[in-house]
Coordinates of C-alpha atoms in Angstrom, one line a residue:
X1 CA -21.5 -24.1 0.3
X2 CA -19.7 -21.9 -2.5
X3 CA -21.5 -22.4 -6.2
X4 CA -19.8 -23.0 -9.3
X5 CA -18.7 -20.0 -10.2
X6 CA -16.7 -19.4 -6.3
X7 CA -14.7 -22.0 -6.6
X8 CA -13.6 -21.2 -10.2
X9 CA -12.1 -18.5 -8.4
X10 CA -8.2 -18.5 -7.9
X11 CA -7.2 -14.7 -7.1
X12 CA -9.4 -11.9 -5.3
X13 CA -8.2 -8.6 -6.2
X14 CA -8.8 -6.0 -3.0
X15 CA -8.9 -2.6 -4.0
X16 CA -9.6 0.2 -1.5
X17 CA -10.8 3.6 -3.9
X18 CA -9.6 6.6 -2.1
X19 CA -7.6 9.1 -4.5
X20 CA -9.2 12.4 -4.5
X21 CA -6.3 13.4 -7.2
X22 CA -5.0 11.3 -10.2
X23 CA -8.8 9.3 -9.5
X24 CA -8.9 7.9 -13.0
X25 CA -5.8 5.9 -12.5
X26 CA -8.3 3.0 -11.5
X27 CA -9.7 2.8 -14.8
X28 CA -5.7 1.7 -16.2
X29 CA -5.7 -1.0 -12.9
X30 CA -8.9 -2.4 -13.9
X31 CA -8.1 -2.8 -18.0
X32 CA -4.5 -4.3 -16.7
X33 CA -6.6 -7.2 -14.4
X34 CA -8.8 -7.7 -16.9
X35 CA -5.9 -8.4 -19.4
X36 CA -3.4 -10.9 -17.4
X37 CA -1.6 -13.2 -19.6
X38 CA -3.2 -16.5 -19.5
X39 CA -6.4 -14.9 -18.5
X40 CA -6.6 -16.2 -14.8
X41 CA -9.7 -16.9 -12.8
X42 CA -10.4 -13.6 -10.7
X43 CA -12.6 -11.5 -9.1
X44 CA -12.0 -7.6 -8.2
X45 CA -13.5 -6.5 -5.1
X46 CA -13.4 -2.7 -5.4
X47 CA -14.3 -0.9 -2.2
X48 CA -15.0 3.0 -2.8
X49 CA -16.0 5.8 -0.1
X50 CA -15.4 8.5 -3.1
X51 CA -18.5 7.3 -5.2
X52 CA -18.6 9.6 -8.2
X53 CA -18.6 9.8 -11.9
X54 CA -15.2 7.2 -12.2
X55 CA -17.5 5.2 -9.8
X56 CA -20.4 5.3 -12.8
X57 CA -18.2 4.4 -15.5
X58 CA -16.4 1.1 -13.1
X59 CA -20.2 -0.1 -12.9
X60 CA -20.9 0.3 -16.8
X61 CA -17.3 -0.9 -18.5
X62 CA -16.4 -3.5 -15.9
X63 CA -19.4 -4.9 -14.8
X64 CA -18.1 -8.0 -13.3
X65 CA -16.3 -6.0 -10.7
X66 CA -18.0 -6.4 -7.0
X67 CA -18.0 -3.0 -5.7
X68 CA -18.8 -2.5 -1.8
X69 CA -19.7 1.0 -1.1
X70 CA -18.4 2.6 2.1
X71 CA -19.0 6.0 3.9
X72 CA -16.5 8.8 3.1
X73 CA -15.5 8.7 6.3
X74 CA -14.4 4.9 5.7
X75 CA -10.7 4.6 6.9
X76 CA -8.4 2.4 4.3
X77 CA -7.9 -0.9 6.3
X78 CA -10.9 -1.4 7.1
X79 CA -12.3 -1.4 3.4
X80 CA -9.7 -3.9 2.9
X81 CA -11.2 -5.9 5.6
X82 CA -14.5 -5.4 4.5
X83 CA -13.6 -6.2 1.0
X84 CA -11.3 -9.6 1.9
X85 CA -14.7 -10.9 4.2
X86 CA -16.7 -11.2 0.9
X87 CA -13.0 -12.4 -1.2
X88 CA -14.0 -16.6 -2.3
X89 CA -10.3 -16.9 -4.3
X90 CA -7.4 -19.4 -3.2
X91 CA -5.6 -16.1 -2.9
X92 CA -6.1 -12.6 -1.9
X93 CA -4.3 -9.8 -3.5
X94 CA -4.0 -6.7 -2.3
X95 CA -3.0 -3.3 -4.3
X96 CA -3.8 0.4 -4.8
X97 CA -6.6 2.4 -6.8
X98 CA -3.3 4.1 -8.3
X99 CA -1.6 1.1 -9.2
X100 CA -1.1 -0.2 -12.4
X101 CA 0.2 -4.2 -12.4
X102 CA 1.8 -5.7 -16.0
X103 CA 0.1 -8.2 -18.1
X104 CA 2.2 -11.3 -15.7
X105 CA 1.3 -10.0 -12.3
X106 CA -0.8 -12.7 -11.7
X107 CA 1.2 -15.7 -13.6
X108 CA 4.3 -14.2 -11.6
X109 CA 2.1 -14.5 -8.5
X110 CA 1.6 -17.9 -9.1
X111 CA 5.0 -18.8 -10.2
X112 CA 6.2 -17.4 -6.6
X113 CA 3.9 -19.7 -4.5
X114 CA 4.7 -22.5 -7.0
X115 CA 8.3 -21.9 -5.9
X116 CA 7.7 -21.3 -2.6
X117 CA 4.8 -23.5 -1.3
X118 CA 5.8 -22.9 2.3
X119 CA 4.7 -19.2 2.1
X120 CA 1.6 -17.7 3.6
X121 CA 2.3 -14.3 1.9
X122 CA 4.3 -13.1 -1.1
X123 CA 4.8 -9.6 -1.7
X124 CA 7.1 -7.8 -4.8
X125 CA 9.1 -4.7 -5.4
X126 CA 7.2 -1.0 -6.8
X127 CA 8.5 0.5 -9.8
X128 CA 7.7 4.5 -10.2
X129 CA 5.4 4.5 -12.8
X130 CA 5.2 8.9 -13.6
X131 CA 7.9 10.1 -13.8
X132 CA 7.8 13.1 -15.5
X133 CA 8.8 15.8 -13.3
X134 CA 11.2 15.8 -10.3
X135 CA 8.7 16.2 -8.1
X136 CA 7.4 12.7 -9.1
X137 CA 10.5 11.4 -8.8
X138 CA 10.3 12.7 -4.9
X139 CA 6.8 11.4 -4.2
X140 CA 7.9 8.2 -5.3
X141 CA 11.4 7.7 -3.5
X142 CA 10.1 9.7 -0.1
X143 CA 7.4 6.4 0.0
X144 CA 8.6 3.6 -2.0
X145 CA 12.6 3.7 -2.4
X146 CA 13.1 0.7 -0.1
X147 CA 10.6 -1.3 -1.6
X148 CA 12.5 -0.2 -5.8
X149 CA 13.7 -3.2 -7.8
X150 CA 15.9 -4.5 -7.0
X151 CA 14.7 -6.0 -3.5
X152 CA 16.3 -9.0 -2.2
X153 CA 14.4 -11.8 -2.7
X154 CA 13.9 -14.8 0.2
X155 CA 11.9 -14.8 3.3
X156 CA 10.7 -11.0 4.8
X157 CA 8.6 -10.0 7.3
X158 CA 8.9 -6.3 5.5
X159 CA 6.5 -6.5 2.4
X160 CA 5.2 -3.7 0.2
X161 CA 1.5 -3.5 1.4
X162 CA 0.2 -2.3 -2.5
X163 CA 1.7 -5.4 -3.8
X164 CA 1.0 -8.6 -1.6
X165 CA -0.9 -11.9 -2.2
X166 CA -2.0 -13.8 1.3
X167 CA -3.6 -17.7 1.1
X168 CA -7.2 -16.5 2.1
X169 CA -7.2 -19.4 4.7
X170 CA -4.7 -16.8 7.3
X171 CA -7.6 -14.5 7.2
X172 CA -9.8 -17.2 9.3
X173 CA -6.7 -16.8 11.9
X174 CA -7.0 -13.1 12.7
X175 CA -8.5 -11.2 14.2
X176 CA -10.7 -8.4 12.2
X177 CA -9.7 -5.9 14.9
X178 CA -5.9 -6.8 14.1
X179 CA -7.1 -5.8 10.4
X180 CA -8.9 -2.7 10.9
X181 CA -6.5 -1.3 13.2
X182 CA -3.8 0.1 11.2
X183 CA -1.9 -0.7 7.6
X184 CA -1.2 -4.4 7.3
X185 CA 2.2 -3.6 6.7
X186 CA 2.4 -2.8 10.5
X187 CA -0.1 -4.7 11.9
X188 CA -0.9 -7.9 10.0
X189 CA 2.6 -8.6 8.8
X190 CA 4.2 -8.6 12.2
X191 CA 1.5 -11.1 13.5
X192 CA 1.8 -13.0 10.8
X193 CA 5.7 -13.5 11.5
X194 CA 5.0 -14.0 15.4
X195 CA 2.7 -16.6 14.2
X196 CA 5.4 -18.7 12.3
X197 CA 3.9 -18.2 8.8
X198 CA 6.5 -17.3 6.4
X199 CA 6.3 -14.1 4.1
X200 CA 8.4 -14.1 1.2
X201 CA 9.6 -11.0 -1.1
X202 CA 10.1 -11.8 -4.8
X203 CA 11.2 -9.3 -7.0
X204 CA 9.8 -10.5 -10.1
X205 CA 6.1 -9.2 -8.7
X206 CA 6.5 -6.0 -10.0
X207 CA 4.1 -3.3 -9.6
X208 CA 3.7 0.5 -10.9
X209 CA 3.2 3.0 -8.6
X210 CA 1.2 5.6 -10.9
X211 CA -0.4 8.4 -8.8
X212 CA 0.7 11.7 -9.7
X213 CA 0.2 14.3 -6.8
X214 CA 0.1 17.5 -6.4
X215 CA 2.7 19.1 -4.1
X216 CA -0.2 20.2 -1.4
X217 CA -1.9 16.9 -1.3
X218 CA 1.4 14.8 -0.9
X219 CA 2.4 16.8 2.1
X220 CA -0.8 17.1 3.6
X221 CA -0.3 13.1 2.9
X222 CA 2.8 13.2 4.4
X223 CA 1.5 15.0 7.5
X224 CA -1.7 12.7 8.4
X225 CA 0.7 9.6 8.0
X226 CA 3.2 10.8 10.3
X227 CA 0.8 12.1 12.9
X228 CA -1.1 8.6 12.5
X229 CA 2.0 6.7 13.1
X230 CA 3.4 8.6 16.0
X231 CA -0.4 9.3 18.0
X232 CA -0.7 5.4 18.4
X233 CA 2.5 4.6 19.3
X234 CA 2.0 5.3 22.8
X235 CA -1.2 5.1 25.2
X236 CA -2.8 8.8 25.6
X237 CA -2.0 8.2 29.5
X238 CA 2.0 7.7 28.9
X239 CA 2.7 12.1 28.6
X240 CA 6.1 11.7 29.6
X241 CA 6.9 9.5 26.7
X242 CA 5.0 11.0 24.4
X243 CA 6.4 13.9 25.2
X244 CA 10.1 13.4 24.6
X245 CA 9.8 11.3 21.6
X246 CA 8.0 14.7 20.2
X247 CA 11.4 16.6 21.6
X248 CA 13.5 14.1 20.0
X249 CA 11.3 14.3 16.5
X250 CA 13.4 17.4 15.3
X251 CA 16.3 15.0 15.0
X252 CA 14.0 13.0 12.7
X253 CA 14.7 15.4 9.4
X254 CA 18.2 15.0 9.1
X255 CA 18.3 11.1 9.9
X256 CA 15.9 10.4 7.4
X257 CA 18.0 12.3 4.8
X258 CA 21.0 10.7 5.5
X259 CA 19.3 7.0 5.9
X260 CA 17.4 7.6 2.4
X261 CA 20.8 8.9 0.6
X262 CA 22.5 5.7 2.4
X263 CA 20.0 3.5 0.8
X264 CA 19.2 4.2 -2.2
X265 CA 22.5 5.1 -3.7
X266 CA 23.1 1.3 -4.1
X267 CA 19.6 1.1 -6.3
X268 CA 20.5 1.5 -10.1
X269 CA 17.0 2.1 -10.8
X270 CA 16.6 5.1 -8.6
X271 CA 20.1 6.3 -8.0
X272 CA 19.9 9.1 -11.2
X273 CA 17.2 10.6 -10.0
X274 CA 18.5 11.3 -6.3
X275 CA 19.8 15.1 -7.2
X276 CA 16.6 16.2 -8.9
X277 CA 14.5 14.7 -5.9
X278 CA 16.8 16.0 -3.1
X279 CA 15.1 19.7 -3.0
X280 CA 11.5 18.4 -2.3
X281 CA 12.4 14.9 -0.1
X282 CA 14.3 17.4 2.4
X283 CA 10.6 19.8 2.4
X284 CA 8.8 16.1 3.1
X285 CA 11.2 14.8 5.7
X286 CA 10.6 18.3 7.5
X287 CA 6.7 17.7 7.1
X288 CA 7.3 14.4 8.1
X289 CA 9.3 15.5 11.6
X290 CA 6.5 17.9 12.1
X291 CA 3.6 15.4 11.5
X292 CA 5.5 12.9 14.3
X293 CA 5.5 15.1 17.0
X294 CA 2.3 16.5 16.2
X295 CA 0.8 13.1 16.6
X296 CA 2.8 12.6 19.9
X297 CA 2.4 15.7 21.5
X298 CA -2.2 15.3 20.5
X299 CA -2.7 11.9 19.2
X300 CA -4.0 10.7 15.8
X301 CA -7.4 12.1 15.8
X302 CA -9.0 11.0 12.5
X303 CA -5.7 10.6 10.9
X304 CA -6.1 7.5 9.6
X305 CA -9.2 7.8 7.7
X306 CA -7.6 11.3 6.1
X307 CA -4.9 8.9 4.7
X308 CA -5.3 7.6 0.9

C-alpha cells in the first residue's frame, strides 16, 4: 500500500545523469522543476553513474530529489528503467540531465492529457537552448531539427524521447527487457503503437535542449550512436547483410544532407541558421556514415553505454 505522501504524487520526473561535458546543466533542470507554475505535486528520480562534486551539491540544495546511484558502466535506458520501477506519480516524465523545461512544462503536460484523455503518451517539440556559436547551432539541428517547433500536433508514434510523459500504468504492460534494450524512442514507442495505445505530439510541451559540446565529444557522440544503431540491426550470424548495408553506408552522407536541408528549410525557427551550420552537419553526417558501417561490419560492442 502507497502512504500519504505517494499518492500525493502526480508527475515522476526520470532523469538519467550522464554528461561528462556541460555537467552543471542539471543544476538549471532541477531549479526549473522545482519552480513549475502552480507548483505541482512531483518527485525527481535522478539516476547518476558520474557521481561527483555536482552529485554533492544535488544531495545538499535539492534534498528531496531521489537519487539512485548506478555503476559508470550503467548504459542510459536502463537507468531510466531502474529509475521508472521506483516512480509512484500518475505520470512519468522523462527528460535529459541537459535539459532545461519552462516554468509551464508541467501545467502544459497536464493541459495535453486533459485534452487528450485517450493518450497513453504525450511527447513535445525541443527548442535549441545555446546558441552561441555555429557549432551549437550544428549540434542541435544534426539531433533535434525534426523534433524544432513547429511539430505537427495530433496522434504520433515518433516522439522526442527527452521530452515525453507516459500514464505509469503502461509500464506494468512491458516488458523490462523491452526497456533496457535500446532508446525508448525505438523500442518502447513502436510497441506501444503495435499495442494500440495512442501517442500524441503537442507542440506546446516545449523543452530546451541546453548542452553545449565540444567538437570532439559530439562526434565521438555521433560515432557510438551510429555504430549502436547499425550493430543491432542485424543478428551477428546475418554477414551477408551486414555486410552490404556497410557498402551501401557511404551513400548515407549525402542523403542525410539533402534529407536535413529538405526538412528543415520549411522550419522558421531553424531555417537562419542552416548556412552557418552547414560546414560542421556535413563533418557529422560523414562521422555518422562511418559510425554505421562500423557497427555493421563489428557490431555494437559497448556502444550503448558510451552514449550520453
Amino acid at each position: 500500500m502507497q502512504n500519504e505522501k505517494d499518492r500525493d504524487v502526480t508527475y515522476s520526473v526520470v532523469i538519467g545523469r550522464v554528461s561528462t561535458e556541460d555537467d552543471e546543466r542539471i543544476l538549471e533542470t532541477l531549479e526549473s522543476l522545482y519552480n513549475q507554475d502552480e507548483a505541482p505535486s512531483l518527485e525527481v528520480l535522478l539516476a547518476d553513474r558520474i557521481s561527483d562534486h555536482v552529485s554533492q551539491r544535488i544531495h545538499s540544495e535539492y534534498p528531496d530529489v531521489t537519487i539512485i546511484e548506478c555503476p559508470s558502466t550503467t548504459d542510459l535506458p536502463t537507468m531510466r528503467t531502474l529509475a521508472t520501477k521506483q516512480a509512484t506519480g500518475d505520470f512519468v516524465l522523462v527528460t535529459e540531465d541537459h535539459c532545461v523545461p519552462p516554468r509551464d512544462w508541467l501545467k502544459q503536460f497536464a493541459r495535453a492529457f486533459a485534452e487528450h484523455p485517450e493518450a497513453s503518451a504525450i511527447g513535445g517539440s525541443v527548442v535549441n537552448g545555446v546558441t552561441d556559436t555555429a557549432l551549437d547551432w550544428a549540434t542541435f539541428l544534426c539531433e533535434y531539427a525534426p523534433m524544432s517547433p513547429p511539430i505537427e500536433s495530433g496522434p504520433n508514434p515518433n516522439l522526442a524521447g527527452m521530452n515525453v510523459a507516459y500514464r505509469r500504468e503502461i509500464f506494468e504492460e512491458v516488458d523490462e527487457q523491452i526497456l533496457t534494450s535500446g532508446f525508448w524512442e525505438t523500442t518502447l514507442h513502436p510497441l506501444l503503437h503495435k499495442q494500440g495505445h495512442i501517442l500524441v505530439a503537442d507542440d506546446k510541451v516545449r523543452i530546451f535542449h541546453c548542452k553545449k559540446f565540444s567538437l570532439g565529444l559530439f562526434l565521438r557522440q555521433r560515432f557510438v550512436y551510429s555504430r549502436y544503431y547499425a550493430g543491432i540491426r542485424f543478428a551477428s550470424g546475418q554477414k551477408a547483410k551486414r555486410l552490404t548495408y556497410a557498402m551501401a553506408s557511404v551513400v548515407l552522407p549525402p542523403l542525410l544532407t539533402f534529407r536535413f536541408f529538405q526538412n528543415a528549410r520549411h522550419k522558421a525557427s531553424v531555417r537562419s541558421h542552416l548556412a552557418e551550420a552547414a560546414p560542421y552537419l556535413m563533418l557529422f553526417y560523414l562521422v555518422w556514415g562511418v559510425g554505421e558501417a562500423w557497427g555493421y561490419l563489428f557490431g555494437p560492442r559497448d556502444a550503448l553505454q558510451e552514449i550520453e
